Amino acid sequence: MDRIQIRGGAALNGVIPISGAKNAALPLMIASLLTDQTLTLENLPRLADVAQLAHILGNHGVDYSIDGKRIGEDTGSGQTAHLRARTIVDTSAPYELVAKMRASFWVIAPLVARMGAARVSLPGGCAIGTRPVDLLLMALEKLGAQIDIDGGYAVAKAPKGLIGAEIEFPKVTVGGTHVAMMAASTARGATLIRNAAREPEVADLAACLNKMGARIRGAGSSTIEIEGVARLNGAHHRVLPDRIEAGTYATAVAMTGGDLMLEGVGEDLLEEALEALTAAGATVTSDNRGVRVRRNGAGLKAVDIATAPFPGFPTDLQAQFMALMTRARGVSRIKETIFENRFMHVQELARLGASIKLEGDTAIVSGVKRLRGAPVMATDLRASVSLVIAGLAADGETIVNRVYHLDRGFERLEEKLGACGADIARIAG
Ligand code: EPZ
């Protein structure tokens, strides 16, 4: 298993091109199941999760091809993929595949919408919490699907097709909103989604579905209206930039000091996270090229945050921000409101010398003057990258084990950081 070796202490200076968003790419790829025509996605990140989902979609009958390299193209630019589900050959998704990547459960929506039937394994627990799918199934039931749980599988049936309905989510759910939008796009009649997730990835999926012929209004706000259409077509869509990747590098430069241009991302995708970094002592500016984050030699200040659905502070940046706060002056309170078990990085940060106490859903971080390198490992990708951030500022050598977590969600992490001055390398093994 590969490991990442970091020798801490170097500032980060330079330009980091931000890749297409993993969490937009996955639902966009799944939307290809809704039509028998070709969906072309540009700026698809080169990630293990994207490859894994392509494999899962292949089992349902999706032909998947990636354009070859073009003249003058650098390896940093995203891929262009063509997905065509001319015929759905299998409406079931087995446990072995769904357990590897929770988002693959979302195939249930296009399968039941297009084929009137789907049998998809329940995803089970995961490292960051219980993560149930009850609200996704509730949305499909509202749209007229009959749902049974049988042998660990969710079995959805709608032989006469789905029917538009009003869906009110009792809790904001990104996956629930994706599923409801995909299923309602070809339902008979109108659907109203209340308390929808406002994440930019939801708006990106809606924009793509609309290019495919759907009639969706309001995505990106908490009320989404959908007028069902008889069928969807192929389309061309560019995946939006990855705000979590950008926020991760913004946090890294706040940690190490230096000056980074995060190319291709807009401040609007990251507002609250950038505000927190500014309060901690970074300087953030932006122009049409991207977001620039700097910090000179001055010390970091402790800042309290609480994760929340967009536009709040993203749970997917909580671990990274905690790593930053381990070196701040004072005490920072970090409250996790989305997932109940997303503190697996705490013990590993402690191995580097951090002082963190857990009180229920809140981590209390007392800043220390220095961190010291150590071997560490993590159980999910955001936790893993928080250890990279800590390692970049720690004295001596940090080895991050289980790099496959990082490969799920960060494209060429060590290359991007290395090009900006970090002493970081991948050790194959
Ligand atoms: C998406 O997960 C992201 N995944 C996650 O990113 C992200 O952390 C999360 O949204 C929150 O922003 C992808 O986009 C592929 P939710 P999702 O449904 O959709 C509860 C990463 O690191 N809930 O918005 O699965 C749930 O337990 C990943 O890239 C129910 O109770 O998250 C959680 O407490 C990790 N019942 C809350 O809602 C349900 O049926 C929000 O979850 C569904 C969710």
Coordinates of C-alpha atoms and ligand atoms in Angstrom, one line a residue:
M1 CA 0.0 0.0 0.0
D2 CA 1.3 3.4 -0.9
R3 CA 2.3 5.9 1.7
I4 CA 2.9 9.7 1.7
Q5 CA 6.1 11.0 3.2
I6 CA 6.3 14.6 4.3
R7 CA 9.1 16.6 5.8
G8 CA 7.4 19.6 7.4
G9 CA 8.5 23.2 7.5
A10 CA 8.3 24.5 3.9
A11 CA 6.0 27.3 2.9
L12 CA 3.7 26.9 0.0
N13 CA 4.1 29.3 -2.9
G14 CA 2.7 29.1 -6.4
V15 CA -0.4 28.1 -8.4
I16 CA -2.6 25.0 -7.8
P17 CA -5.1 24.2 -10.6
I18 CA -8.3 23.1 -8.9
S19 CA -9.8 19.9 -10.4
G20 CA -13.5 19.1 -11.1
A21 CA -15.5 18.3 -8.0
K22 CA -15.7 14.7 -7.0
N23 CA -19.1 15.3 -5.4
A24 CA -20.5 16.8 -8.5
A25 CA -18.9 14.3 -10.9
L26 CA -20.5 11.3 -9.1
P27 CA -24.2 12.3 -9.4
L28 CA -23.6 13.7 -12.9
M29 CA -22.2 10.3 -14.0
I30 CA -25.2 8.6 -12.4
A31 CA -27.6 10.9 -14.3
S32 CA -26.4 9.2 -17.5
L33 CA -28.6 6.3 -16.6
L34 CA -31.7 8.5 -17.3
T35 CA -31.2 8.6 -21.1
D36 CA -30.4 6.3 -23.9
Q37 CA -28.3 9.0 -25.5
T38 CA -24.7 10.1 -24.8
L39 CA -23.9 12.3 -21.8
T40 CA -20.5 14.0 -22.2
L41 CA -18.8 15.3 -19.1
E42 CA -15.8 17.5 -19.3
N43 CA -13.4 18.3 -16.4
L44 CA -14.0 15.0 -14.8
P45 CA -11.3 14.5 -12.0
R46 CA -8.9 11.6 -12.2
L47 CA -10.0 9.9 -9.0
A48 CA -10.4 6.4 -7.7
D49 CA -14.1 7.1 -6.9
V50 CA -14.7 8.2 -10.5
A51 CA -13.1 5.0 -11.8
Q52 CA -15.1 2.9 -9.3
L53 CA -18.4 4.5 -10.3
A54 CA -17.6 4.0 -14.0
H55 CA -17.2 0.3 -13.2
I56 CA -20.5 0.1 -11.3
L57 CA -22.3 1.9 -14.2
G58 CA -20.8 -0.5 -16.6
N59 CA -22.6 -3.3 -14.8
H60 CA -25.9 -1.5 -15.5
G61 CA -25.0 -1.3 -19.2
V62 CA -23.4 2.1 -19.5
D63 CA -20.7 2.4 -22.2
Y64 CA -17.9 4.6 -20.8
S65 CA -15.1 6.1 -22.7
I66 CA -12.5 8.7 -21.9
D67 CA -11.0 11.0 -24.6
G68 CA -7.3 10.5 -25.2
K69 CA -4.7 13.2 -24.5
R70 CA -4.9 16.2 -26.8
I71 CA -2.0 18.2 -28.2
G72 CA -0.8 20.8 -25.7
E73 CA -2.9 19.3 -22.9
D74 CA -1.2 19.0 -19.6
T75 CA -2.0 16.2 -17.2
G76 CA -3.6 18.7 -14.8
S77 CA -6.7 19.4 -16.9
G78 CA -9.6 17.1 -16.3
Q79 CA -10.8 14.3 -18.5
T80 CA -13.6 14.2 -20.9
A81 CA -15.9 11.2 -20.6
H82 CA -18.7 9.9 -22.7
L83 CA -21.4 7.9 -21.0
R84 CA -24.1 6.1 -22.9
A85 CA -26.8 3.9 -21.3
R86 CA -28.3 2.8 -24.6
T87 CA -29.9 -0.2 -22.8
I88 CA -30.1 -0.9 -19.1
V89 CA -29.0 -4.5 -18.8
D90 CA -29.2 -4.9 -15.1
T91 CA -31.3 -3.0 -12.6
S92 CA -29.6 -4.4 -9.5
A93 CA -26.5 -3.1 -7.7
P94 CA -24.8 -5.6 -5.4
Y95 CA -23.5 -5.2 -1.9
E96 CA -19.8 -5.7 -3.0
L97 CA -20.0 -2.6 -5.2
V98 CA -22.3 -0.3 -3.2
A99 CA -20.4 -0.9 0.1
K100 CA -17.2 0.5 -1.6
M101 CA -18.8 3.8 -2.4
R102 CA -22.0 5.1 -0.7
A103 CA -22.9 7.5 -3.5
S104 CA -23.5 4.5 -5.8
F105 CA -26.7 3.9 -3.9
W106 CA -28.1 6.9 -5.8
V107 CA -28.4 4.7 -9.0
I108 CA -31.7 3.6 -7.4
A109 CA -33.3 6.9 -8.6
P110 CA -32.6 6.8 -12.4
L111 CA -33.1 3.0 -12.5
V112 CA -36.6 3.1 -11.0
A113 CA -37.4 6.2 -13.0
R114 CA -36.4 4.7 -16.3
M115 CA -37.0 1.0 -15.8
G116 CA -39.8 0.9 -13.2
A117 CA -37.6 -1.3 -11.0
A118 CA -34.4 -1.3 -9.1
R119 CA -32.7 -3.5 -6.5
V120 CA -29.8 -1.8 -4.8
S121 CA -27.9 -2.9 -1.8
L122 CA -28.2 -0.8 1.3
P123 CA -24.8 0.8 1.8
G124 CA -24.3 0.0 5.5
G125 CA -22.3 2.1 8.0
C126 CA -19.1 4.0 7.2
A127 CA -16.2 5.6 9.0
I128 CA -17.8 9.0 9.5
G129 CA -21.2 7.8 10.9
T130 CA -24.3 5.7 10.4
R131 CA -25.4 7.6 7.3
P132 CA -28.9 6.1 6.7
V133 CA -30.8 6.3 3.4
D134 CA -34.3 6.6 4.9
L135 CA -34.8 10.1 3.4
L136 CA -33.8 9.0 -0.1
L137 CA -36.3 6.1 0.1
M138 CA -38.9 8.5 1.5
A139 CA -38.5 10.8 -1.5
L140 CA -38.9 7.8 -3.9
E141 CA -42.0 6.7 -2.1
K142 CA -43.6 10.1 -2.3
L143 CA -43.0 9.9 -6.1
G144 CA -45.1 6.7 -6.1
A145 CA -42.4 4.0 -5.9
Q146 CA -43.1 1.0 -3.7
I147 CA -40.2 0.3 -1.5
D148 CA -39.3 -3.0 0.2
I149 CA -36.2 -4.0 2.1
D150 CA -35.3 -7.5 1.3
G151 CA -32.1 -9.3 2.3
G152 CA -30.1 -6.1 2.7
Y153 CA -31.4 -4.6 -0.5
A154 CA -33.8 -1.7 -1.2
V155 CA -36.2 -2.9 -3.8
A156 CA -38.0 -0.1 -5.6
K157 CA -40.9 -0.7 -8.0
A158 CA -43.0 1.7 -10.1
P159 CA -44.3 -0.3 -13.0
K160 CA -46.6 2.5 -14.2
G161 CA -43.9 5.2 -13.8
L162 CA -43.3 7.8 -11.1
I163 CA -45.7 10.6 -10.3
G164 CA -44.8 14.2 -9.3
A165 CA -45.4 15.0 -5.7
E166 CA -44.5 17.3 -2.9
I167 CA -41.4 16.2 -0.9
E168 CA -40.4 17.9 2.3
F169 CA -37.1 16.8 3.8
P170 CA -37.1 16.9 7.6
K171 CA -33.3 17.3 7.4
V172 CA -31.1 18.8 4.7
T173 CA -29.7 15.9 2.6
V174 CA -27.4 16.3 -0.4
G175 CA -28.0 12.7 -1.6
G176 CA -31.7 12.9 -0.9
T177 CA -32.0 16.1 -3.0
H178 CA -30.0 14.5 -5.9
V179 CA -32.2 11.4 -5.8
A180 CA -35.4 13.4 -5.7
M181 CA -34.3 15.6 -8.6
M182 CA -33.2 12.7 -10.8
A183 CA -36.4 10.7 -10.1
A184 CA -38.8 13.6 -10.5
S185 CA -37.3 14.8 -13.8
T186 CA -39.2 12.2 -15.8
A187 CA -42.1 11.7 -13.4
R188 CA -45.7 12.5 -14.6
G189 CA -46.6 16.0 -13.4
A190 CA -45.0 18.5 -11.1
T191 CA -42.7 18.0 -8.0
L192 CA -41.9 20.4 -5.3
I193 CA -38.9 19.7 -3.1
R194 CA -38.9 21.7 0.2
N195 CA -35.9 22.0 2.5
A196 CA -33.6 20.9 -0.4
A197 CA -29.9 20.9 0.0
R198 CA -28.4 24.2 -1.4
E199 CA -24.9 22.8 -2.2
P200 CA -23.4 24.0 -5.5
E201 CA -23.2 20.3 -6.5
V202 CA -27.0 20.1 -6.4
A203 CA -27.2 23.2 -8.7
D204 CA -24.6 21.6 -11.0
L205 CA -26.6 18.4 -11.3
A206 CA -29.8 20.4 -12.0
A207 CA -28.0 22.5 -14.7
C208 CA -26.9 19.2 -16.4
L209 CA -30.4 17.7 -16.1
N210 CA -31.8 20.8 -17.7
K211 CA -29.4 20.5 -20.6
M212 CA -30.7 17.0 -20.9
G213 CA -34.2 18.4 -21.3
A214 CA -35.4 18.4 -17.7
R215 CA -37.4 21.3 -16.4
I216 CA -35.9 22.2 -13.0
R217 CA -36.1 25.6 -11.3
G218 CA -34.7 26.8 -8.0
A219 CA -31.8 24.3 -7.5
G220 CA -29.3 26.0 -5.2
S221 CA -32.1 27.4 -3.1
S222 CA -34.1 25.4 -0.5
T223 CA -37.2 25.1 -2.8
I224 CA -36.9 23.2 -6.1
E225 CA -39.7 22.9 -8.6
I226 CA -39.6 20.2 -11.3
E227 CA -42.0 19.8 -14.2
G228 CA -41.7 16.2 -15.3
V229 CA -40.9 15.5 -19.0
A230 CA -41.5 12.3 -21.0
R231 CA -37.8 11.7 -21.8
L232 CA -34.3 13.1 -21.4
N233 CA -31.7 13.5 -24.1
G234 CA -27.9 13.4 -24.2
A235 CA -26.0 16.6 -23.3
H236 CA -22.6 18.2 -22.8
H237 CA -21.7 19.4 -19.4
R238 CA -18.5 20.7 -17.6
V239 CA -18.1 19.6 -14.0
L240 CA -17.8 22.5 -11.6
P241 CA -14.6 23.1 -9.6
D242 CA -14.0 21.2 -6.4
R243 CA -14.6 23.6 -3.5
I244 CA -13.4 21.0 -1.0
E245 CA -10.1 20.5 -2.8
A246 CA -9.7 24.3 -3.0
G247 CA -10.6 24.8 0.7
T248 CA -8.1 22.1 1.6
Y249 CA -5.2 23.9 -0.1
A250 CA -6.4 27.2 1.3
T251 CA -6.1 25.7 4.7
A252 CA -2.7 24.2 3.9
V253 CA -1.2 27.6 3.0
A254 CA -2.8 29.2 6.1
M255 CA -1.0 26.5 8.0
T256 CA 2.5 26.7 6.4
G257 CA 2.5 30.3 5.4
G258 CA 3.2 31.4 1.8
D259 CA 1.1 32.5 -1.1
L260 CA -1.1 30.2 -3.2
M261 CA -3.3 31.0 -6.2
L262 CA -6.1 28.4 -6.3
E263 CA -6.9 28.5 -10.0
G264 CA -10.4 28.1 -11.4
V265 CA -12.4 28.3 -8.2
G266 CA -14.6 31.2 -7.1
E267 CA -14.9 32.7 -3.6
D268 CA -18.7 32.1 -3.8
L269 CA -18.2 28.4 -3.5
L270 CA -16.3 28.7 -0.2
E271 CA -17.6 31.8 1.6
E272 CA -17.8 30.6 5.2
A273 CA -14.6 28.6 5.1
L274 CA -12.7 31.6 3.7
E275 CA -14.1 33.8 6.4
A276 CA -12.9 31.4 9.0
L277 CA -9.4 31.3 7.4
T278 CA -9.4 35.1 7.3
A279 CA -10.3 35.3 11.0
A280 CA -7.5 32.8 11.7
G281 CA -5.0 35.2 10.1
A282 CA -4.9 34.4 6.3
T283 CA -5.4 37.0 3.6
V284 CA -7.9 36.0 1.0
T285 CA -8.5 37.9 -2.3
S286 CA -9.9 36.8 -5.6
D287 CA -10.0 37.7 -9.3
N288 CA -11.2 36.1 -12.4
R289 CA -8.3 33.6 -12.3
G290 CA -9.2 32.2 -8.9
V291 CA -8.8 32.6 -5.2
R292 CA -5.5 33.7 -3.7
V293 CA -4.7 32.8 -0.1
R294 CA -1.7 34.2 1.7
R295 CA -0.3 34.2 5.2
N296 CA 2.9 35.9 6.3
G297 CA 4.9 34.9 9.4
A298 CA 2.4 36.1 11.9
G299 CA 0.8 33.6 14.3
L300 CA -2.5 31.9 13.8
K301 CA -5.5 32.9 15.9
A302 CA -8.0 30.4 17.4
V303 CA -11.4 30.5 15.6
D304 CA -14.6 28.6 16.6
I305 CA -16.6 26.9 13.8
A306 CA -19.7 24.8 13.5
T307 CA -20.3 22.7 10.4
A308 CA -23.6 23.2 8.6
P309 CA -25.2 22.5 5.2
F310 CA -24.2 25.0 2.5
P311 CA -23.7 27.9 2.7
G312 CA -22.4 27.0 6.2
F313 CA -19.0 25.7 7.0
P314 CA -18.6 22.4 5.1
T315 CA -18.3 19.2 7.1
D316 CA -15.8 18.1 4.4
L317 CA -13.4 20.8 5.6
Q318 CA -13.8 20.2 9.3
A319 CA -10.8 17.9 9.7
Q320 CA -8.5 20.2 7.7
F321 CA -9.6 23.2 9.8
M322 CA -9.0 21.3 13.0
A323 CA -5.4 20.5 11.8
L324 CA -4.9 24.3 11.3
M325 CA -6.3 25.1 14.8
T326 CA -3.8 22.7 16.4
R327 CA -1.1 25.4 15.9
A328 CA -3.3 28.5 16.7
R329 CA -2.9 30.8 19.6
G330 CA -5.7 30.0 22.1
V331 CA -8.6 27.5 22.2
S332 CA -10.8 26.7 19.3
R333 CA -14.2 24.9 19.5
I334 CA -15.0 22.9 16.5
K335 CA -18.6 21.6 16.4
E336 CA -19.6 18.8 13.9
T337 CA -23.4 19.0 13.3
I338 CA -23.7 16.8 10.2
F339 CA -22.1 13.4 11.0
E340 CA -21.9 12.0 14.5
N341 CA -18.6 10.3 14.2
R342 CA -16.5 12.5 12.1
F343 CA -13.6 12.9 14.6
M344 CA -11.5 10.0 13.7
H345 CA -8.6 12.3 12.9
V346 CA -8.4 13.5 16.5
Q347 CA -6.4 10.6 17.8
E348 CA -4.0 10.8 14.8
L349 CA -3.5 14.6 15.2
A350 CA -2.7 13.8 18.8
R351 CA 0.1 11.6 17.6
L352 CA 1.7 14.6 16.1
G353 CA 1.5 16.5 19.4
A354 CA -1.9 18.2 19.1
S355 CA -3.9 18.9 22.2
I356 CA -7.6 18.1 21.5
K357 CA -10.4 17.1 23.8
L358 CA -13.7 15.7 22.7
E359 CA -17.0 16.8 24.3
G360 CA -19.9 15.2 22.5
D361 CA -20.2 16.8 19.1
T362 CA -17.5 19.4 19.8
A363 CA -13.7 19.2 19.7
I364 CA -11.9 21.6 21.9
V365 CA -8.5 22.3 20.4
S366 CA -5.8 24.0 22.5
G367 CA -3.2 25.4 20.1
V368 CA 0.4 24.1 20.6
K369 CA 3.7 25.8 19.5
R370 CA 4.9 22.9 17.5
L371 CA 3.9 19.6 16.0
R372 CA 6.3 16.7 15.6
G373 CA 6.2 14.3 12.6
A374 CA 5.1 10.7 13.2
P375 CA 3.5 7.8 11.3
V376 CA -0.3 8.3 11.1
M377 CA -3.2 6.9 9.2
A378 CA -6.9 7.8 8.8
T379 CA -10.1 6.2 7.9
D380 CA -11.6 8.6 5.4
L381 CA -10.3 10.9 2.8
R382 CA -10.9 14.3 4.5
A383 CA -9.4 13.0 7.8
S384 CA -6.3 11.7 5.8
V385 CA -5.8 15.1 4.2
S386 CA -6.0 16.8 7.5
L387 CA -3.0 14.7 8.5
V388 CA -1.1 15.9 5.4
I389 CA -1.8 19.5 6.4
A390 CA -0.5 18.9 9.9
G391 CA 2.5 17.1 8.5
L392 CA 3.4 20.0 6.3
A393 CA 3.8 22.1 9.5
A394 CA 5.3 19.5 11.8
D395 CA 9.0 19.2 12.6
G396 CA 10.6 16.3 10.9
E397 CA 9.0 13.4 9.0
T398 CA 5.4 12.4 8.9
I399 CA 4.3 9.3 7.1
V400 CA 0.6 9.1 6.1
N401 CA -0.5 5.5 5.7
R402 CA -3.5 4.2 3.7
V403 CA -3.1 6.7 0.9
Y404 CA -5.9 5.0 -1.0
H405 CA -8.3 7.2 1.0
L406 CA -6.6 10.3 -0.4
D407 CA -6.7 8.9 -4.0
R408 CA -10.5 8.6 -3.7
G409 CA -10.9 12.4 -3.5
F410 CA -7.6 14.3 -4.2
E411 CA -6.2 14.3 -7.7
R412 CA -2.3 14.2 -7.7
L413 CA -2.1 15.7 -4.2
E414 CA 1.6 15.2 -3.8
E415 CA 2.4 16.6 -7.2
K416 CA 0.2 19.7 -6.7
L417 CA 1.7 20.4 -3.2
G418 CA 5.3 19.5 -4.3
A419 CA 5.1 22.0 -7.2
C420 CA 4.5 24.7 -4.6
G421 CA 7.5 23.9 -2.5
A422 CA 6.2 21.2 -0.1
D423 CA 8.7 18.4 0.7
I424 CA 6.3 15.5 -0.1
A425 CA 6.6 12.2 -1.9
R426 CA 4.7 9.0 -2.5
I427 CA 6.3 5.9 -1.4
A428 CA 5.0 2.9 -3.5
G429 CA 4.6 -0.3 -1.6
Ligands
EPZ1 C1 -22.7 14.2 0.6 O1 -23.0 13.0 1.3 C2 -21.2 14.2 0.3 N1 -21.0 13.0 -0.6 C3 -20.4 14.1 1.5 O2 -19.0 14.1 1.2 C4 -20.7 15.3 2.4 O3 -20.0 15.2 3.6 C5 -22.2 15.3 2.7 O4 -22.9 15.3 1.5 C6 -22.6 16.5 3.5 O5 -22.2 17.7 2.9 C7 -21.2 13.1 -1.9 O6 -21.6 14.2 -2.4 C8 -20.8 12.0 -2.8 P1 -26.2 14.0 3.3 P2 -24.5 12.5 1.5 O7 -27.3 13.1 2.8 O8 -25.3 13.0 0.4 C9 -28.4 12.4 7.3 C10 -16.8 13.4 1.1 O9 -15.8 13.4 2.0 N2 -29.2 11.5 6.4 O10 -26.3 15.4 3.0 O11 -24.5 11.1 1.8 C11 -26.9 11.9 7.3 O12 -26.7 10.8 8.1 C12 -18.2 13.0 1.5 O13 -16.6 13.8 0.0 C13 -30.3 10.8 7.0 O14 -30.5 10.9 8.2 O15 -24.8 13.4 2.9 C14 -26.2 13.2 7.7 O16 -26.3 13.3 9.1 C15 -18.3 12.4 2.8 N3 -31.1 10.1 6.2 C16 -27.1 14.3 7.1 O17 -28.3 13.7 6.8 C17 -30.9 10.0 4.9 O18 -31.6 9.3 4.2 C18 -26.5 14.8 5.8 O19 -26.2 13.8 4.9 C19 -29.8 10.7 4.3 C20 -29.0 11.5 5.1

